[in-house]
Amino acid sequence: MKGILVVVFVCGLCACGNKVRLPPTPPPSATSIAASTSVTFDIDSAYVYVAQQVAFGPRVPNTAAHRACGEFFVDVLKRHGAQVHVQEAELKAYDGTRLQARNIVGVYRPDLAQRILLCAHWDSRPFADHDTDTANHLHPIDGADDGASGCGVLLEISRQLGLRAPTVGVDIILFDAEDYGVPAFDKEIYVTDSWCLGSQFWAKNPHVKDYRAEYGILLDMVGAKDASFFKEWLSVHKAAPIVEKIWNTARRLGYGRYFVDAIGGAITDDHVYVMAGRRFPCIDIIHYDPDSQTGFASHWHTPSDNLQIIDPKTLHAVGETILTLLYEN
Ligand code: AHN
Ligand code: ZN
């Protein structure tokens, strides 16, 4: 990353008075496990990718910010050595609005049959419909967590895959038009499947004929400080071994405080349509709050979902867990 200089001072030997003390031998820790498999997910780089998306403004379909951010993803994925497919579609929203949408796919190792799908949505919600202040309901949100965080993690993963080719095929899909579902203030409207329009389209029209992966991982709201990833109910129901593999890897790396060993609620998200349309397991890593009314964090679909709530440490926990999984495959 240009313009970022991370200066790390490593103090190997400490001169204390006139005695020279060697530092104690560190216990085998999460960092030494990660170092031994040479997985390095850059914490600052992932954060900058989130900030860059937010800087475009809300990425609401049919806006200039949305178009520009789409170009940004294509550029970055190409720069990181991915083979890029852009899938354009006009998708009909719950209220009849025609959304000019783009699903953006970055392919690594197209030569390999064994594939893993990594996905997130890149659009942001046009409504702050869960804000307590109703005056904000028609305002679009920054979606730093809801949208940008998952894509930020995936862009840093793509950078790493460009530096060190995986021995398994990896497809990174940035889905559009996930967050244009029926607003909470329009209670009389009943439209089924109003969320996840981009993934619904892709699942019926994959970028490669008969596309299949061994499994998929969806990232949704993976950037907030102290996030808690409960095992999403549908993921456990449809893909328990994948959930266990990911949560075990996270725990081994020292990220057990994010990857909670408990089952959370069922969430309608892009993974549901991926599974239904493509018929392979896909799990959802999503920030879940069992004590809230909505099941989501208090910033969900409010103006508080901005860069201030993003903690690079959370992005790091998720990114390093997935990279470890890919390289250990
Ligand atoms: C529903 O509210 C039905 N699903 C949540 C999916 C979502 C919205 N993820 C992020 N924003
Ligand atoms: Zn949302």
Short mmCIF file of C-alpha atoms and ligand atoms in Angstrom, two decimals:
data_model
loop_
_atom_site.label_atom_id
_atom_site.label_comp_id
_atom_site.label_asym_id
_atom_site.label_seq_id
_atom_site.Cartn_x
_atom_site.Cartn_y
_atom_site.Cartn_z
CA MET A 1 0.00 0.00 0.00
CA LYS A 2 1.42 3.34 -1.05
CA GLY A 3 1.46 5.99 1.59
CA ILE A 4 1.36 3.64 4.52
CA LEU A 5 4.49 3.09 6.38
CA VAL A 6 4.31 0.70 9.23
CA VAL A 7 7.28 1.09 11.46
CA VAL A 8 7.82 -1.77 13.82
CA PHE A 9 10.39 -1.48 16.52
CA VAL A 10 11.51 -4.86 17.67
CA CYS A 11 13.44 -4.71 20.88
CA GLY A 12 15.24 -8.02 21.00
CA LEU A 13 17.69 -7.18 23.71
CA CYS A 14 16.96 -4.79 26.54
CA ALA A 15 19.84 -3.01 28.21
CA CYS A 16 18.64 -2.50 31.74
CA GLY A 17 21.24 -0.65 33.78
CA ASN A 18 24.51 -2.36 33.00
CA LYS A 19 23.01 -5.84 32.72
CA VAL A 20 21.89 -7.16 29.37
CA ARG A 21 18.76 -9.29 29.75
CA LEU A 22 17.52 -11.67 27.15
CA PRO A 23 13.77 -11.58 26.65
CA PRO A 24 11.96 -14.65 28.04
CA THR A 25 11.19 -17.36 25.53
CA PRO A 26 7.60 -16.75 24.43
CA PRO A 27 5.15 -19.62 24.93
CA PRO A 28 3.85 -21.23 21.72
CA SER A 29 1.21 -18.72 20.83
CA ALA A 30 -1.22 -17.88 18.12
CA THR A 31 1.33 -15.62 16.43
CA SER A 32 3.98 -18.33 16.32
CA ILE A 33 1.51 -20.78 14.77
CA ALA A 34 0.57 -18.17 12.18
CA ALA A 35 4.23 -17.38 11.52
CA SER A 36 5.08 -21.05 11.05
CA THR A 37 2.58 -21.31 8.20
CA SER A 38 3.79 -17.88 6.95
CA VAL A 39 0.30 -16.49 6.81
CA THR A 40 0.39 -12.74 7.01
CA PHE A 41 -2.83 -10.87 6.61
CA ASP A 42 -1.98 -7.18 6.77
CA ILE A 43 -4.16 -5.54 9.39
CA ASP A 44 -3.53 -1.97 8.15
CA SER A 45 -4.05 -2.83 4.52
CA ALA A 46 -7.47 -4.37 5.22
CA TYR A 47 -8.50 -1.29 7.19
CA VAL A 48 -7.43 1.03 4.37
CA TYR A 49 -9.53 -1.00 1.89
CA VAL A 50 -12.54 -0.43 4.16
CA ALA A 51 -11.78 3.30 4.48
CA GLN A 52 -11.36 3.64 0.70
CA GLN A 53 -14.81 2.17 0.09
CA VAL A 54 -16.43 4.42 2.69
CA ALA A 55 -14.69 7.45 1.13
CA PHE A 56 -16.72 6.96 -2.08
CA GLY A 57 -19.86 7.72 -0.05
CA PRO A 58 -22.77 5.29 0.37
CA ARG A 59 -22.53 2.67 -2.42
CA VAL A 60 -26.23 2.66 -3.21
CA PRO A 61 -27.08 1.18 -6.63
CA ASN A 62 -27.75 3.77 -9.39
CA THR A 63 -25.48 6.39 -7.78
CA ALA A 64 -22.11 7.75 -8.93
CA ALA A 65 -20.44 6.53 -5.72
CA HIS A 66 -21.66 3.00 -6.44
CA ARG A 67 -20.37 3.04 -10.01
CA ALA A 68 -16.99 4.44 -8.97
CA CYS A 69 -16.55 1.91 -6.18
CA GLY A 70 -17.35 -0.91 -8.61
CA GLU A 71 -14.48 0.30 -10.83
CA PHE A 72 -12.24 0.43 -7.78
CA PHE A 73 -12.88 -3.27 -7.01
CA VAL A 74 -12.16 -4.32 -10.58
CA ASP A 75 -8.89 -2.35 -10.58
CA VAL A 76 -7.71 -3.70 -7.24
CA LEU A 77 -8.53 -7.35 -8.04
CA LYS A 78 -6.75 -7.07 -11.42
CA ARG A 79 -3.75 -5.46 -9.76
CA HIS A 80 -3.66 -8.42 -7.38
CA GLY A 81 -3.43 -10.86 -10.25
CA ALA A 82 -7.00 -12.15 -10.27
CA GLN A 83 -8.83 -13.07 -13.46
CA VAL A 84 -11.82 -10.72 -13.19
CA HIS A 85 -15.38 -11.29 -14.42
CA VAL A 86 -17.89 -8.48 -14.19
CA GLN A 87 -21.49 -9.60 -14.31
CA GLU A 88 -23.93 -6.80 -15.09
CA ALA A 89 -27.63 -7.12 -14.42
CA GLU A 90 -30.70 -4.95 -14.11
CA LEU A 91 -32.43 -6.13 -10.95
CA LYS A 92 -35.89 -5.16 -9.76
CA ALA A 93 -36.11 -3.89 -6.20
CA TYR A 94 -39.14 -4.47 -3.90
CA ASP A 95 -40.58 -1.07 -4.94
CA GLY A 96 -40.08 -1.61 -8.67
CA THR A 97 -36.86 0.46 -8.90
CA ARG A 98 -34.57 -0.98 -11.55
CA LEU A 99 -31.11 -1.33 -10.08
CA GLN A 100 -28.05 -1.29 -12.35
CA ALA A 101 -26.09 -3.95 -10.54
CA ARG A 102 -22.70 -5.60 -10.94
CA ASN A 103 -21.41 -8.76 -9.32
CA ILE A 104 -17.62 -8.70 -9.42
CA VAL A 105 -15.70 -11.99 -9.46
CA GLY A 106 -11.94 -12.41 -8.91
CA VAL A 107 -10.61 -15.85 -9.83
CA TYR A 108 -7.38 -17.42 -8.57
CA ARG A 109 -6.01 -20.66 -10.02
CA PRO A 110 -8.69 -21.16 -12.72
CA ASP A 111 -6.77 -24.32 -13.69
CA LEU A 112 -7.82 -26.18 -10.55
CA ALA A 113 -11.07 -28.14 -10.20
CA GLN A 114 -11.14 -27.99 -6.39
CA ARG A 115 -12.48 -24.53 -5.52
CA ILE A 116 -13.43 -22.44 -2.50
CA LEU A 117 -15.80 -19.50 -2.79
CA LEU A 118 -15.29 -16.39 -0.66
CA CYS A 119 -18.00 -13.74 -0.86
CA ALA A 120 -19.38 -10.53 0.63
CA HIS A 121 -21.80 -7.86 -0.52
CA TRP A 122 -20.40 -4.52 -1.65
CA ASP A 123 -23.49 -2.29 -1.90
CA SER A 124 -24.69 -0.19 1.00
CA ARG A 125 -28.20 0.25 2.33
CA PRO A 126 -30.22 3.22 1.02
CA PHE A 127 -32.07 3.52 4.33
CA ALA A 128 -31.11 4.06 7.97
CA ASP A 129 -34.41 2.39 8.84
CA HIS A 130 -33.31 1.08 12.20
CA ASP A 131 -32.28 4.46 13.56
CA THR A 132 -34.30 5.66 16.56
CA ASP A 133 -34.52 9.06 14.83
CA THR A 134 -37.14 8.60 12.11
CA ALA A 135 -35.83 11.72 10.33
CA ASN A 136 -32.85 9.58 9.26
CA HIS A 137 -34.88 6.70 7.84
CA LEU A 138 -34.58 7.78 4.21
CA HIS A 139 -30.85 8.52 4.43
CA PRO A 140 -28.37 6.03 3.01
CA ILE A 141 -25.75 4.63 5.39
CA ASP A 142 -21.96 4.51 5.11
CA GLY A 143 -22.05 0.76 5.59
CA ALA A 144 -18.50 0.61 6.93
CA ASP A 145 -19.38 -2.63 8.69
CA ASP A 146 -22.39 -3.67 6.60
CA GLY A 147 -20.75 -4.07 3.21
CA ALA A 148 -17.29 -2.49 3.30
CA SER A 149 -15.81 -4.69 6.05
CA GLY A 150 -16.33 -8.00 4.24
CA CYS A 151 -15.01 -6.59 0.95
CA GLY A 152 -12.03 -5.01 2.76
CA VAL A 153 -11.06 -8.40 4.18
CA LEU A 154 -11.50 -10.05 0.76
CA LEU A 155 -9.36 -7.41 -1.00
CA GLU A 156 -6.51 -8.02 1.45
CA ILE A 157 -6.93 -11.78 0.96
CA SER A 158 -6.73 -11.18 -2.81
CA ARG A 159 -3.50 -9.24 -2.30
CA GLN A 160 -2.04 -12.17 -0.38
CA LEU A 161 -3.21 -14.70 -2.99
CA GLY A 162 -1.49 -12.55 -5.63
CA LEU A 163 1.75 -12.73 -3.65
CA ARG A 164 1.50 -16.47 -2.99
CA ALA A 165 -0.68 -18.58 -5.26
CA PRO A 166 -2.96 -20.98 -3.38
CA THR A 167 -2.93 -24.73 -4.08
CA VAL A 168 -6.72 -24.69 -4.23
CA GLY A 169 -8.82 -22.61 -6.62
CA VAL A 170 -10.28 -19.51 -4.97
CA ASP A 171 -13.16 -17.42 -6.29
CA ILE A 172 -13.82 -14.09 -4.62
CA ILE A 173 -17.31 -12.77 -5.39
CA LEU A 174 -18.44 -9.30 -4.42
CA PHE A 175 -22.22 -9.39 -4.63
CA ASP A 176 -24.22 -6.30 -5.44
CA ALA A 177 -27.71 -5.26 -4.30
CA GLU A 178 -27.84 -7.30 -1.12
CA ASP A 179 -29.09 -4.47 1.07
CA TYR A 180 -32.07 -3.04 -0.86
CA GLY A 181 -34.64 -5.12 1.03
CA VAL A 182 -38.06 -3.92 2.21
CA PRO A 183 -37.50 -1.14 4.77
CA ALA A 184 -38.68 -1.63 8.34
CA PHE A 185 -40.91 1.48 8.04
CA ASP A 186 -42.88 -0.04 5.14
CA LYS A 187 -44.54 -2.74 7.20
CA GLU A 188 -47.54 -3.10 4.89
CA ILE A 189 -45.34 -4.12 1.94
CA TYR A 190 -45.01 -7.85 1.58
CA VAL A 191 -42.42 -8.94 -0.95
CA THR A 192 -40.51 -12.19 -0.61
CA ASP A 193 -36.81 -12.41 -1.40
CA SER A 194 -36.32 -8.65 -1.49
CA TRP A 195 -32.77 -8.95 -0.08
CA CYS A 196 -29.70 -10.45 -1.74
CA LEU A 197 -30.72 -9.56 -5.31
CA GLY A 198 -27.17 -9.81 -6.66
CA SER A 199 -26.50 -13.25 -5.23
CA GLN A 200 -29.94 -14.45 -6.35
CA PHE A 201 -29.03 -13.43 -9.90
CA TRP A 202 -25.56 -15.00 -9.75
CA ALA A 203 -26.87 -18.26 -8.26
CA LYS A 204 -29.15 -18.62 -11.30
CA ASN A 205 -26.53 -17.30 -13.77
CA PRO A 206 -23.08 -18.18 -12.42
CA HIS A 207 -20.01 -16.58 -14.05
CA VAL A 208 -18.93 -20.10 -15.13
CA LYS A 209 -21.43 -22.65 -16.42
CA ASP A 210 -22.46 -25.15 -13.72
CA TYR A 211 -20.18 -23.45 -11.21
CA ARG A 212 -19.50 -25.45 -8.06
CA ALA A 213 -17.16 -25.00 -5.13
CA GLU A 214 -16.32 -27.46 -2.39
CA TYR A 215 -17.78 -24.88 -0.02
CA GLY A 216 -18.34 -21.15 0.33
CA ILE A 217 -17.73 -18.59 3.07
CA LEU A 218 -19.77 -15.40 3.24
CA LEU A 219 -18.48 -12.44 5.24
CA ASP A 220 -21.07 -9.96 6.48
CA MET A 221 -20.39 -7.31 9.14
CA VAL A 222 -16.94 -8.51 10.11
CA GLY A 223 -15.35 -5.21 11.13
CA ALA A 224 -16.86 -3.81 14.31
CA LYS A 225 -14.91 -3.52 17.54
CA ASP A 226 -15.51 -6.58 19.76
CA ALA A 227 -17.71 -8.30 17.16
CA SER A 228 -19.17 -11.67 18.07
CA PHE A 229 -19.54 -14.33 15.38
CA PHE A 230 -22.03 -16.88 16.62
CA LYS A 231 -22.43 -20.02 14.51
CA GLU A 232 -25.24 -18.92 12.21
CA TRP A 233 -28.13 -21.37 12.42
CA LEU A 234 -28.58 -22.20 8.71
CA SER A 235 -24.82 -22.60 8.28
CA VAL A 236 -24.76 -25.12 11.13
CA HIS A 237 -27.82 -26.88 9.76
CA LYS A 238 -26.46 -27.18 6.18
CA ALA A 239 -22.69 -27.16 6.62
CA ALA A 240 -21.70 -28.12 10.18
CA PRO A 241 -18.25 -29.54 9.26
CA ILE A 242 -17.24 -26.28 7.53
CA VAL A 243 -18.44 -24.21 10.49
CA GLU A 244 -16.44 -26.41 12.88
CA LYS A 245 -13.32 -26.22 10.72
CA ILE A 246 -13.44 -22.42 10.63
CA TRP A 247 -14.28 -21.92 14.31
CA ASN A 248 -11.56 -24.41 15.34
CA THR A 249 -8.98 -22.66 13.17
CA ALA A 250 -9.96 -19.30 14.68
CA ARG A 251 -9.68 -20.67 18.22
CA ARG A 252 -6.25 -22.18 17.46
CA LEU A 253 -5.04 -18.80 16.19
CA GLY A 254 -6.23 -17.12 19.39
CA TYR A 255 -9.43 -15.56 18.02
CA GLY A 256 -11.89 -17.43 20.21
CA ARG A 257 -13.24 -14.20 21.66
CA TYR A 258 -14.64 -13.26 18.25
CA PHE A 259 -15.63 -16.76 17.08
CA VAL A 260 -18.07 -17.68 19.83
CA ASP A 261 -18.66 -21.37 20.46
CA ALA A 262 -22.47 -21.10 20.42
CA ILE A 263 -25.24 -21.22 17.85
CA GLY A 264 -27.01 -17.99 16.84
CA GLY A 265 -30.20 -17.27 14.92
CA ALA A 266 -31.01 -18.11 11.29
CA ILE A 267 -30.23 -15.21 8.96
CA THR A 268 -31.46 -14.67 5.42
CA ASP A 269 -28.27 -13.66 3.69
CA ASP A 270 -26.40 -14.26 0.41
CA HIS A 271 -25.27 -17.74 1.53
CA VAL A 272 -28.90 -18.96 1.49
CA TYR A 273 -29.25 -18.18 -2.24
CA VAL A 274 -25.79 -19.52 -3.06
CA MET A 275 -26.72 -22.86 -1.47
CA ALA A 276 -30.18 -23.02 -3.02
CA GLY A 277 -28.98 -22.15 -6.53
CA ARG A 278 -25.58 -23.84 -6.74
CA ARG A 279 -26.11 -26.78 -4.37
CA PHE A 280 -22.93 -26.67 -2.32
CA PRO A 281 -22.57 -25.68 1.35
CA CYS A 282 -21.94 -22.03 2.17
CA ILE A 283 -21.59 -20.59 5.64
CA ASP A 284 -22.08 -17.05 6.94
CA ILE A 285 -19.63 -15.33 9.27
CA ILE A 286 -21.78 -12.50 10.59
CA HIS A 287 -21.78 -10.30 13.68
CA TYR A 288 -24.71 -11.46 15.76
CA ASP A 289 -26.06 -10.08 19.02
CA PRO A 290 -28.37 -12.57 20.76
CA ASP A 291 -29.56 -9.89 23.20
CA SER A 292 -30.76 -7.32 20.67
CA GLN A 293 -34.25 -7.01 19.17
CA THR A 294 -32.99 -7.42 15.61
CA GLY A 295 -30.26 -9.99 16.31
CA PHE A 296 -27.73 -7.49 14.98
CA ALA A 297 -25.49 -4.91 16.61
CA SER A 298 -26.93 -1.53 17.61
CA HIS A 299 -25.25 0.25 14.64
CA TRP A 300 -27.02 -2.03 12.15
CA HIS A 301 -28.87 0.00 9.48
CA THR A 302 -28.23 3.27 11.30
CA PRO A 303 -25.91 6.24 10.61
CA SER A 304 -23.58 4.83 13.30
CA ASP A 305 -22.42 2.18 10.86
CA ASN A 306 -19.47 4.38 9.88
CA LEU A 307 -15.69 4.13 9.95
CA GLN A 308 -15.54 4.93 13.67
CA ILE A 309 -16.94 1.55 14.67
CA ILE A 310 -14.37 -0.39 12.61
CA ASP A 311 -11.57 -2.06 14.52
CA PRO A 312 -8.68 -3.39 12.41
CA LYS A 313 -8.25 -6.19 14.97
CA THR A 314 -11.60 -7.68 14.03
CA LEU A 315 -10.79 -7.57 10.30
CA HIS A 316 -7.48 -9.23 11.12
CA ALA A 317 -9.06 -12.07 13.12
CA VAL A 318 -11.39 -12.93 10.25
CA GLY A 319 -8.84 -12.47 7.46
CA GLU A 320 -6.08 -14.46 9.08
CA THR A 321 -8.45 -17.30 9.93
CA ILE A 322 -9.57 -17.60 6.31
CA LEU A 323 -6.09 -17.26 4.83
CA THR A 324 -4.81 -19.96 7.19
CA LEU A 325 -7.62 -22.22 6.06
CA LEU A 326 -6.82 -21.60 2.37
CA TYR A 327 -3.10 -22.28 2.67
CA GLU A 328 -3.60 -25.33 4.88
CA ASN A 329 -6.00 -26.84 2.36
C1 AHN B 1 -32.57 -9.67 6.87
O1 AHN B 1 -32.68 -8.64 7.48
C2 AHN B 1 -33.71 -10.46 6.41
N1 AHN B 1 -31.39 -10.15 6.56
C3 AHN B 1 -30.19 -9.46 6.91
C4 AHN B 1 -29.21 -9.56 5.82
C5 AHN B 1 -28.36 -8.37 5.88
C6 AHN B 1 -28.72 -7.10 5.73
N2 AHN B 1 -27.07 -8.39 6.08
C7 AHN B 1 -26.65 -7.18 6.06
N3 AHN B 1 -27.63 -6.36 5.84
ZN ZN B 2 -27.60 -4.45 5.76
#
